[in-house]
XYZ file of C-alpha atoms in Angstrom:
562
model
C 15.184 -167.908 -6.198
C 18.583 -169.117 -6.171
C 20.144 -171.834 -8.139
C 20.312 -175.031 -6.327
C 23.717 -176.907 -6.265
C 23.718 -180.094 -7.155
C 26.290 -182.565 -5.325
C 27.008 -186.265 -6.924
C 28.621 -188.978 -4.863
C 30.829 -191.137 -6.376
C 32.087 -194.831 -5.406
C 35.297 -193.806 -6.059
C 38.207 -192.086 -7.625
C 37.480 -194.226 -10.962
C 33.723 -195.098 -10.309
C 32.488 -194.381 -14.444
C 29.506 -196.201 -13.451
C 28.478 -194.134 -11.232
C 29.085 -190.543 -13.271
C 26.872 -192.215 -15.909
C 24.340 -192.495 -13.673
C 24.722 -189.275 -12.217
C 24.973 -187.660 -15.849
C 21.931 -189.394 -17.226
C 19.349 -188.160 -14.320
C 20.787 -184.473 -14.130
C 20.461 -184.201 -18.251
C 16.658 -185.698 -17.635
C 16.585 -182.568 -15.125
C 18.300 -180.237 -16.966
C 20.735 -179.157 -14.582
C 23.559 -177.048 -16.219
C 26.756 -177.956 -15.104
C 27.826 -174.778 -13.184
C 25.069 -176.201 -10.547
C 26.444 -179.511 -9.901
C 29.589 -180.718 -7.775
C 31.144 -184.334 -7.759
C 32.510 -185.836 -4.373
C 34.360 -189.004 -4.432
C 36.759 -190.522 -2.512
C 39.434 -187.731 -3.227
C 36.700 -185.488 -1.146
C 35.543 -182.533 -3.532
C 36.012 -183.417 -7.010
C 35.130 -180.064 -8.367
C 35.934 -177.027 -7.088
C 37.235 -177.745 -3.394
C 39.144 -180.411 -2.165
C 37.774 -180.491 1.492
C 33.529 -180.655 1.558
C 31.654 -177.671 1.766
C 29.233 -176.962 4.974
C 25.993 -178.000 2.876
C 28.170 -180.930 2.417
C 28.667 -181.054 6.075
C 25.347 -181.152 6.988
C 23.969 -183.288 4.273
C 26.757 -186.259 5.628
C 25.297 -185.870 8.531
C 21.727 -185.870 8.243
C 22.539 -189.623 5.959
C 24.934 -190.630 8.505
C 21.958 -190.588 11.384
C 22.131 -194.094 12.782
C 24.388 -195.763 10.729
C 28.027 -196.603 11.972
C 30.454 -194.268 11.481
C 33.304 -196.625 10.307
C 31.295 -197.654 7.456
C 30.392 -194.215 6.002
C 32.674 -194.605 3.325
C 34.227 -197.802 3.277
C 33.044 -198.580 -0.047
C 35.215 -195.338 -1.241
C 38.348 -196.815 0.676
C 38.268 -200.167 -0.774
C 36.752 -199.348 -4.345
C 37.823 -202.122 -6.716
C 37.723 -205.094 -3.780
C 35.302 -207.983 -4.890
C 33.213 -207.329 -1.888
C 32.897 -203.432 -2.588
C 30.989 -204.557 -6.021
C 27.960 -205.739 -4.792
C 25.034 -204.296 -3.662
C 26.643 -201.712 -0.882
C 29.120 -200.278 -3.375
C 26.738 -200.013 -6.342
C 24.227 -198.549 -4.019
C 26.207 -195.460 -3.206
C 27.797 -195.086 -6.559
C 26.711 -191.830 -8.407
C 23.933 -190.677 -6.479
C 22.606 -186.930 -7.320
C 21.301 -185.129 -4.257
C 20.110 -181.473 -3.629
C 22.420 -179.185 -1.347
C 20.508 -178.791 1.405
C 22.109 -175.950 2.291
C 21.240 -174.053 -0.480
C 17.835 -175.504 -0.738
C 17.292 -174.168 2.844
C 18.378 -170.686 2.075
C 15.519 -170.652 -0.637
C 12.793 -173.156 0.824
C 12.988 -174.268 4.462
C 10.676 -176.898 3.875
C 12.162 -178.440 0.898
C 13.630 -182.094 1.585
C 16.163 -183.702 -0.825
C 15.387 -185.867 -4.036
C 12.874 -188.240 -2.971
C 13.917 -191.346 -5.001
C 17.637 -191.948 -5.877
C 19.473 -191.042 -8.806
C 19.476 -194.698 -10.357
C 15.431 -194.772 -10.796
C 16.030 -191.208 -12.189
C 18.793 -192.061 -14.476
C 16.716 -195.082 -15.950
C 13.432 -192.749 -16.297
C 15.773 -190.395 -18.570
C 15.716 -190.665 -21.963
C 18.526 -192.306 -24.050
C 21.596 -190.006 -24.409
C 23.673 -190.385 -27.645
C 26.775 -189.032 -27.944
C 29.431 -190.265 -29.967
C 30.894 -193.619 -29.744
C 34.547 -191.880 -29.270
C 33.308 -189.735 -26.192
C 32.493 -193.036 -24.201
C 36.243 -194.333 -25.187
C 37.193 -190.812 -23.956
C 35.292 -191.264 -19.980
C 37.174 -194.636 -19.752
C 40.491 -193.136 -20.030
C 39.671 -189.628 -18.492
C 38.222 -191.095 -15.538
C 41.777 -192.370 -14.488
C 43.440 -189.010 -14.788
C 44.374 -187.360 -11.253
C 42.876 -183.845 -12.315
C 40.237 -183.074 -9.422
C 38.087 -181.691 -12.141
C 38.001 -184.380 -14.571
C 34.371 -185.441 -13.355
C 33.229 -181.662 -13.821
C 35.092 -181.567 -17.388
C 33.154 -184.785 -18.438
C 30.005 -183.490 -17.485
C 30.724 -180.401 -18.937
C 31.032 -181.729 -22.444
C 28.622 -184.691 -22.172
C 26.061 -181.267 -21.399
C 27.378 -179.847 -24.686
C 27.276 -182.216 -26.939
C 23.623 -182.957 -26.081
C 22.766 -179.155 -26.421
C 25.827 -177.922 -29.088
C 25.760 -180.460 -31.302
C 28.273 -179.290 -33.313
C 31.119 -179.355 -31.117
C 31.907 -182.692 -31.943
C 33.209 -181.696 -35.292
C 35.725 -178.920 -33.389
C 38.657 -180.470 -32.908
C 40.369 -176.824 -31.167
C 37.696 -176.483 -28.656
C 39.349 -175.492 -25.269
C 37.560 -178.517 -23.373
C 37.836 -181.548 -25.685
C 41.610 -180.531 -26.222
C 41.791 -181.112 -22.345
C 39.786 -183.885 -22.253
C 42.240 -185.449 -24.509
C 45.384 -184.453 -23.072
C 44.132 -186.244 -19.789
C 43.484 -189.224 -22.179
C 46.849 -189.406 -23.971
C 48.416 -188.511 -20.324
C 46.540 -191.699 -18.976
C 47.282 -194.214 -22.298
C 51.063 -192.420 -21.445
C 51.196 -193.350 -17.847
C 49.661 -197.268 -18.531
C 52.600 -197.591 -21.187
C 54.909 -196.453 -18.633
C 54.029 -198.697 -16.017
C 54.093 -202.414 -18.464
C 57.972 -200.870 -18.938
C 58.781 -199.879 -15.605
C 57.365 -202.297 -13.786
C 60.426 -204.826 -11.504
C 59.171 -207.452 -9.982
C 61.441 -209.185 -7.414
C 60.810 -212.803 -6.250
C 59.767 -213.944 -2.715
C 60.140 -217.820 -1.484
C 57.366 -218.942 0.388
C 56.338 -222.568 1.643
C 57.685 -226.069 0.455
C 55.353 -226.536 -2.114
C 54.244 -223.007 -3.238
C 55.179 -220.966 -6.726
C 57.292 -218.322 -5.117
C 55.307 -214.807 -5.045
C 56.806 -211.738 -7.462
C 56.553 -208.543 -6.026
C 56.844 -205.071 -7.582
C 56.727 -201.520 -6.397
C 55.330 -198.818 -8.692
C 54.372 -195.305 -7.990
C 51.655 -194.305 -10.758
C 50.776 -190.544 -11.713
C 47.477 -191.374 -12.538
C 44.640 -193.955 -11.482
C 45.687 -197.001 -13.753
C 46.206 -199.803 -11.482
C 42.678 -201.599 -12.101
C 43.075 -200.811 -16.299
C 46.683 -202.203 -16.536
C 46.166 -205.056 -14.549
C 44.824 -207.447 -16.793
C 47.968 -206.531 -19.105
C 49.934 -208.254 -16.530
C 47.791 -211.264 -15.986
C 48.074 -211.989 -19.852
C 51.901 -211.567 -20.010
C 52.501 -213.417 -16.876
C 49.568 -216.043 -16.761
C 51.640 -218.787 -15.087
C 53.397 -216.531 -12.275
C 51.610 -215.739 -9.122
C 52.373 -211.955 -8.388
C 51.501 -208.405 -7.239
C 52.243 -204.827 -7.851
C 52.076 -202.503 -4.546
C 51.778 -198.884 -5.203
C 50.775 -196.465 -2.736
C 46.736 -195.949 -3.426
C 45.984 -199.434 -5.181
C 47.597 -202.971 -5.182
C 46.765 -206.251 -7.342
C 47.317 -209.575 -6.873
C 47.800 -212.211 -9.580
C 46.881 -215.942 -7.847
C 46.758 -217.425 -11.651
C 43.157 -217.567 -11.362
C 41.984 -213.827 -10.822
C 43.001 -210.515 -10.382
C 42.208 -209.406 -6.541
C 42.243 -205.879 -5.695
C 43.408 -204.335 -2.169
C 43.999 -201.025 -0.447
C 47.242 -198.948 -1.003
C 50.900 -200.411 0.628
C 54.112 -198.476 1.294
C 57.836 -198.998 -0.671
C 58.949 -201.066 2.768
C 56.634 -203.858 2.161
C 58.029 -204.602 -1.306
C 61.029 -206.958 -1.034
C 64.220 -206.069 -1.025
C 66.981 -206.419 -4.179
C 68.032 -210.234 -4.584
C 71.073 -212.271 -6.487
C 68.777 -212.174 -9.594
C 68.498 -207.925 -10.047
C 72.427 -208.483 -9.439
C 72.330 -210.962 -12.574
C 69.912 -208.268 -14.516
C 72.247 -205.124 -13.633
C 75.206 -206.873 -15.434
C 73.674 -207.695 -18.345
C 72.386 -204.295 -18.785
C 75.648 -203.053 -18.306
C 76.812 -205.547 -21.056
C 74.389 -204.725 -23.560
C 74.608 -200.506 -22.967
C 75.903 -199.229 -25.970
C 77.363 -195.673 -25.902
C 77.535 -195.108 -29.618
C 74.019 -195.148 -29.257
C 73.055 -193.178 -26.646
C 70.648 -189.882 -26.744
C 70.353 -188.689 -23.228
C 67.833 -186.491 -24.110
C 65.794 -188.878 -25.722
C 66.107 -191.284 -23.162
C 64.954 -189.004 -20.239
C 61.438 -187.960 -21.973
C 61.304 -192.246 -22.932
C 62.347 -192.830 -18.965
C 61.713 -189.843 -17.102
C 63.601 -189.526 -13.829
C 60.492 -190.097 -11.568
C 60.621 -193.478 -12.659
C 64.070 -193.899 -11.997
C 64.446 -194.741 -7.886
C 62.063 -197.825 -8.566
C 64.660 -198.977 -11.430
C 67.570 -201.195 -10.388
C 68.847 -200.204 -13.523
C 68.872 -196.345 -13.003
C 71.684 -196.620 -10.545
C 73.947 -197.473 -13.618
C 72.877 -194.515 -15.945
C 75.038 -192.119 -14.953
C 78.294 -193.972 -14.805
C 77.295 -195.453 -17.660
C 76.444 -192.283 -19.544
C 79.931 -190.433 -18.309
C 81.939 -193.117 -20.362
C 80.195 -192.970 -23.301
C 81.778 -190.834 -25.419
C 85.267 -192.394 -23.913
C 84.058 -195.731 -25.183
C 82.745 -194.671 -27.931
C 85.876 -193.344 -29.202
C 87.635 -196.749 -28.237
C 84.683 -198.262 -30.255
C 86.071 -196.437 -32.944
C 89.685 -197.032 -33.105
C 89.129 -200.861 -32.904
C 88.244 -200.588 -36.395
C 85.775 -202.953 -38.255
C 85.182 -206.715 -37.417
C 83.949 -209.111 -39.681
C 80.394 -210.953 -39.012
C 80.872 -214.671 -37.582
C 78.045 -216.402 -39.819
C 79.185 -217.464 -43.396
C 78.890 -214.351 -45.862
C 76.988 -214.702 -49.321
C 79.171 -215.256 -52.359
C 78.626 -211.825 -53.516
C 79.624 -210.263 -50.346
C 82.597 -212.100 -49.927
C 83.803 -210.847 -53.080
C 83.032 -206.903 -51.800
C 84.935 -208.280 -48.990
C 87.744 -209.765 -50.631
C 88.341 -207.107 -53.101
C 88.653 -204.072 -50.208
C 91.684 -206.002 -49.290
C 90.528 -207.113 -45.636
C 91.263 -211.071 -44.671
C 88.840 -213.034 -45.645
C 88.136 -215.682 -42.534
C 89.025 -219.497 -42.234
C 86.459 -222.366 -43.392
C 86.172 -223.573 -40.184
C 85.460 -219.573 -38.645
C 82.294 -218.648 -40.826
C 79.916 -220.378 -38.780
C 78.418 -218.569 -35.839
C 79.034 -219.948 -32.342
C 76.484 -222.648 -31.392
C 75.757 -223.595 -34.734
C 76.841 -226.548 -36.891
C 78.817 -225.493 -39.196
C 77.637 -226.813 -43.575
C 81.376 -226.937 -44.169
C 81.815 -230.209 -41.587
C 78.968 -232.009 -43.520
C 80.029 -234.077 -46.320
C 76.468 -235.842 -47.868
C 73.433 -234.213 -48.039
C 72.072 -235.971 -45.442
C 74.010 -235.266 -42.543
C 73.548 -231.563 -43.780
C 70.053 -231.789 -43.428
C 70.328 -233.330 -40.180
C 72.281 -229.888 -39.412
C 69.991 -227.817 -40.477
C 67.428 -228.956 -37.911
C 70.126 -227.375 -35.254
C 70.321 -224.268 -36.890
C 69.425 -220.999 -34.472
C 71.387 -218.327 -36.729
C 68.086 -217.028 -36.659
C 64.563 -217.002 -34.436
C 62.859 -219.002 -37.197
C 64.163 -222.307 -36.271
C 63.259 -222.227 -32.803
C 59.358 -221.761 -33.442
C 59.096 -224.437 -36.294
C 58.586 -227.559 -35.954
C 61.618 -228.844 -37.892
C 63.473 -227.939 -41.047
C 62.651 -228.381 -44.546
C 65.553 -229.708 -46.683
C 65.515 -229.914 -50.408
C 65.353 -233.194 -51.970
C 65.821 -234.957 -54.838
C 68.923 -237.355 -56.328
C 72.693 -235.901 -55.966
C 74.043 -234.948 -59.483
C 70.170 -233.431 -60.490
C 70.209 -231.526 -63.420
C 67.802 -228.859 -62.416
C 67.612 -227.504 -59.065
C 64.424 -225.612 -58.418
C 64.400 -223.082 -54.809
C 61.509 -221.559 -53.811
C 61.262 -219.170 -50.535
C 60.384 -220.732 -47.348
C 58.308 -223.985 -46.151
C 54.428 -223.149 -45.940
C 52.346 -225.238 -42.874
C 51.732 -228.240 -44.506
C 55.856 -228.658 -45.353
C 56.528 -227.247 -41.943
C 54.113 -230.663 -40.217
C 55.611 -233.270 -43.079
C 59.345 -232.075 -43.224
C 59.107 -231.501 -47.179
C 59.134 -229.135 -49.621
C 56.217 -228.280 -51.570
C 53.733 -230.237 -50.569
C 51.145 -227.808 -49.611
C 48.345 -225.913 -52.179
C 51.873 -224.385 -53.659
C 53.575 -227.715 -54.202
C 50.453 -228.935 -55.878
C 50.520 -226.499 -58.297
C 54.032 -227.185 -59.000
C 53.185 -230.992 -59.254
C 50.601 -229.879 -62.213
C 52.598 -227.547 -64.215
C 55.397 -230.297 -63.548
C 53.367 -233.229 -65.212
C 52.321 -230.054 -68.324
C 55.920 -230.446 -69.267
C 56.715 -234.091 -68.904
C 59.322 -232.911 -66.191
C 59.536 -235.712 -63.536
C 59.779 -234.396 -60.032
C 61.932 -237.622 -58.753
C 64.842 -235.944 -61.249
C 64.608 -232.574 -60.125
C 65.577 -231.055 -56.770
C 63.507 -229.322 -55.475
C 64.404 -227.021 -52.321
C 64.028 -223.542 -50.210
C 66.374 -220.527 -49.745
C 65.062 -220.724 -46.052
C 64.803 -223.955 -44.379
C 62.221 -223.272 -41.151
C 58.679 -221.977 -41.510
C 58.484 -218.439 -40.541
C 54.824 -217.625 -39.261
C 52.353 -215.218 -36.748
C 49.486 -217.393 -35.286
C 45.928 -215.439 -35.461
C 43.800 -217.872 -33.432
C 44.736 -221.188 -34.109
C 46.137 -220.564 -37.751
C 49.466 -219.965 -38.652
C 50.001 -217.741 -41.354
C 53.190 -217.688 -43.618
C 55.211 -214.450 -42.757
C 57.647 -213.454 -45.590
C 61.234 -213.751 -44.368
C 63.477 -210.749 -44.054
C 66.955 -210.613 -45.397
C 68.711 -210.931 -42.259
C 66.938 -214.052 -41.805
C 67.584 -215.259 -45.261
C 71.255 -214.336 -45.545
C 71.237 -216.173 -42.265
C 70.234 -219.324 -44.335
C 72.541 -218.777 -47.357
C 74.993 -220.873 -46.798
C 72.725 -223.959 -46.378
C 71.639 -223.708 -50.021
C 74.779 -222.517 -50.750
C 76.854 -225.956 -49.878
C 73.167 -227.650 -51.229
C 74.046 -226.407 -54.639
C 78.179 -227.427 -54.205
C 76.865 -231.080 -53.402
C 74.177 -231.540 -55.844
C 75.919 -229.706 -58.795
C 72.915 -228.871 -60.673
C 73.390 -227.214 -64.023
C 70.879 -224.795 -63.325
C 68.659 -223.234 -61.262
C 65.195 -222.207 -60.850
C 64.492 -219.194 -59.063
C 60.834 -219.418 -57.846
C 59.772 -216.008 -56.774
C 61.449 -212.504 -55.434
C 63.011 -214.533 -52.454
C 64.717 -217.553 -54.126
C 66.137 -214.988 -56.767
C 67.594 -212.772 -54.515
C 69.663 -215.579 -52.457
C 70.755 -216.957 -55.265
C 71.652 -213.779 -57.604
C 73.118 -211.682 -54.617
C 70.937 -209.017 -54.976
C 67.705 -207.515 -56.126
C 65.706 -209.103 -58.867
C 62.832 -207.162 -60.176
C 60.388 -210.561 -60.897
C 57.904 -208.839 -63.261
C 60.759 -207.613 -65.317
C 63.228 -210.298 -65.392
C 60.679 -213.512 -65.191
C 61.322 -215.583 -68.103
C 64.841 -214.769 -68.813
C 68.284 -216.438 -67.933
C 70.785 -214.920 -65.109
C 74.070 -215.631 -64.712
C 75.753 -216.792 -61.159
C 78.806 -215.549 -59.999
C 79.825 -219.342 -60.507
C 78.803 -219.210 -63.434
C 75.726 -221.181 -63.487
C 72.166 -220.095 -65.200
C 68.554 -218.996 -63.207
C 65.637 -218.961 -64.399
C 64.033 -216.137 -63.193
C 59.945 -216.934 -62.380
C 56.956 -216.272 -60.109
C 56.481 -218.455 -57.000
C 52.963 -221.093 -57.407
C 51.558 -219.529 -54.677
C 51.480 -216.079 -56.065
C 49.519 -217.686 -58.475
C 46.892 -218.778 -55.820
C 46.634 -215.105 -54.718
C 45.460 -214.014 -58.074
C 41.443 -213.339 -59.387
C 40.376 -216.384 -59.746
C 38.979 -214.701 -63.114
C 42.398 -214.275 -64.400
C 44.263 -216.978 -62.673
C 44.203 -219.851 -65.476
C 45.913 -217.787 -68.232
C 48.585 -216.407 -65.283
C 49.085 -220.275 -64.627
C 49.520 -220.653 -68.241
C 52.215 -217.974 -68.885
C 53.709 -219.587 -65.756
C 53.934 -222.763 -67.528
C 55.545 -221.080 -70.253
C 58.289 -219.613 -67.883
C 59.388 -222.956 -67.006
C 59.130 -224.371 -70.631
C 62.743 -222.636 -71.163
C 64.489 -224.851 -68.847
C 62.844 -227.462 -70.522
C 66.192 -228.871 -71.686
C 67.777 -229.031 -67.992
C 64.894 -230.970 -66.755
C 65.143 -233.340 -69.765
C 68.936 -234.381 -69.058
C 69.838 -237.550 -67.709
């Protein structure tokens, strides 16, 4: 007796549903996967693309009575809302006999009397491991006419070869996973390449963005929701030739294929965009090759910005060279002490009070009292920091204090009140403060960076240490803090603090305890931050507060003078 081919039906190009289904009742009947062929809406998934004669007849004998037009609409318009209910699910992954090659061995044999779903939940519980499943999701989108075959081809192995799970060289899980990295690949590629272009429509009405995109694989439905996340607010859609999506700022709906003429046509604004990309091309930077296998040139006639690339690419090494014989410029912001010195002694001008501040940002040299430069400070955009806090944290404390202590950066609670250490840090201070007899009204007490820098994880905000852009950035606030409060010393609390105010790299476990010397010539102590102290075992944490303590004791005589 021949072997009797098995043919599955899928909902669709992407229907994973359904191929479980399938999968489950032909492992319950042990049907290898050399028997079995998996038609979808591509036609033949398996080994032809157009149907076979037993497929042929077997359409026709389901097709008796039913409307032809809505033999496989659920196929067409997999993905719609409507094509999810009962008539799509219905249809999705059902296992059949051939008929023809159940005739040629038993003319009286009928096909499966009960569908594949009853089957499927009367078969036994596959397991297989949890990385396979992630595997199917990502496969399934892959273009390969085979990838339902492949999949069932290794699900049937892994039940009966248990070990191939632990071969990481076998033939079909290295394809199976260069259809998954070519899928992840293409979704990347089309959050990047994806331009939308804005369409007016009624008085009233958001206008409607519109993008074209032409995807290798079948990622439409699995990059979607990327989209409605990054652009919650807009009403849009992407048109590509099998699958569209609309955004309405509600829901994602789903539609049939479009062509490149129904996307809109360039406007002022990709006029607008192709300038500044022109603007901000830099040819000393360029790697063509690297560039092509980051943007390959199938992407390029949907990117306004491709029509530049070759212009822009044949004056590179022109510019570059003009780049070049320019010479060096010096940076707009205020430069620490220490690097205006480097500056100063390689014999290049060093620039005008009134020049060191970038554009757009008050400059500390116009402020005379320390109160009109903390109302600066809350203008300050030399970096990102300040435009996500809530306000800035200047230092305070009387003019003329003897001892100025700088920690790193405002925490949340200084970042709500608008001053320094008041938070679980700033208590901690506040003890060891009233340990020595110092009082805190005497002192001043400040930050080398004056805006809380943060990343939000739910509805938290947790401190984000400061990088030395950012704090160079902030210099020359403390900087003209120190010229106008003339402390005699400093305090340098934590690996931050020390570094703004030394010029450079201060080991803290090595140096803590000891006295540095300014370029000005005035003293830091060099010490841990309080709220390294919070981070230690709570075990240990009472003598680290104590040897803490014992770092401030030596600038016990600062804090004492009057």
């Amino acid at each position: 007796m021949a072997a009797t081919e098995r043919i599955v039906r899928l909902a669709g190009e992407t229907d994973l549903e359904g191929f479980r289904r399938a999968a489950r009742a032909l492992l319950a009947e042990a049907v290898p996967p050399e028997q079995v062929s998996w038609v979808g809406a591509e036609g033949m998934l398996d080994w032809s693309a157009a149907p076979s004669a037993a497929e042929r007849a077997h359409e026709a004998r389901e097709g008796e009575g039913r409307d032809p037009s809505a033999m496989r609409g659920n196929a067409a318009t997999k993905g719609d809302d409507d094509a999810r209910g009962d008539g799509g699910a219905s249809r999705g992954g059902t296992a059949e006999p051939d008929p023809g090659a159940r005739a040629a061995d038993d003319p009286d044999a009928s096909p499966a009397a009960f569908p594949a779903a009853e089957r499927a939940a009367a078969a036994p519980a596959v397991r297989v491991p949890a990385a396979f499943v992630a595997l199917c999701e990502s496969v399934v989108l892959h273009r390969d006419p085979q990838r339902f075959a492949l999949l069932y081809r290794l699900l049937w192995r892994l039940v009966h070869e248990p070990a191939l799970r632990h071969d990481p060289l076998d033939p079909d899980l290295q394809r199976a996973r260069g259809m998954e990295k070519a899928v992840r690949r293409e979704q990347h590629k089309m959050t990047a390449f994806v331009r939308f272009r804005p369409i007016e429509r009624g008085p009233g009405e958001a206008p409607l963005h519109v993008a074209w995109f032409e995807p290798e694989h079948h990622v439409v439905e699995a990059t979607a929701p990327f989209f409605a996340r990054r652009f919650a607010t807009l009403h849009w859609a992407i048109l590509t030739p099998e699958r569209s999506v609309r955004w309405d700022g509600e829901r994602l709906c789903f539609g049939p294929g479009a062509r490149r003429e129904d996307a809109p046509a360039p406007d002022a604004g990709e006029a607008l965009w192709l300038t500044y990309y022109e603007h901000i091309f830099n040819p000393a930077r360029l790697k063509r090759r690297a560039m092509e296998k980051e943007m390959p040139r199938r992407y390029w006639p949907n990117l306004p910005e491709a029509r530049l690339i070759e212009p822009l690419t044949a004056e590179a090494a022109r510019r570059s060279a003009a780049m070049l014989a320019r010479g060096a410029s010096l940076p707009a912001r205020k430069l620490p002490k220490a690097a205006s010195a480097r500056v100063a002694a390689s014999g290049r001008a060093r620039p005008a009070p009134g020049e060191r501040a970038s554009v757009g940002t008050p400059s500390a040299e116009g402020w005379r009292t320390l109160e009109e430069l903390r109302a600066a400070t809350d203008r300050c955009r030399e970096c990102p920091i300040g435009e996500h806090a809530t306000q800035s944290v200047f230092g305070e404390g009387p003019p003329h204090a003897p001892l100025m202590l700088v920690g790193e950066q405002p925490g949340d609670q200084e970042d709500l009140r608008g001053r320094p250490f008041v938070g679980p840090a700033g208590q901690l201070l506040d003890r060891a403060l009233g340990q020595l007899g110092w009082e805190r009204e005497r002192l001043y007490v400040t930050n080398a960076v004056k805006h809380f820098k943060f990343e939000l994880r739910g509805t938290r905000r947790i401190h984000k240490t400061p990088g030395q852009r950012e704090v160079a950035a902030c210099l020359h606030w403390l900087e003209s803090e120190i010229e106008r409060v003339q402390p005699r010393a400093l305090v340098a609390l934590g690996a931050t603090a020390a570094r703004a105010l030394m010029g450079r790299t201060v080991g803290i476990t090595a140096e803590r305890g000891r006295w540095l010397v300014r370029e000005d010539g005035r003293e830091v102590l060099i010490t841990l931050h309080p709220s390294a102290l919070l981070r230690v075992d709570p075990a240990e944490r009472e003598a680290a507060y104590a040897a803490w303590v014992e770092d401030l004791r030596h600038a016990s005589e600062h804090a004492a003078e009057r």
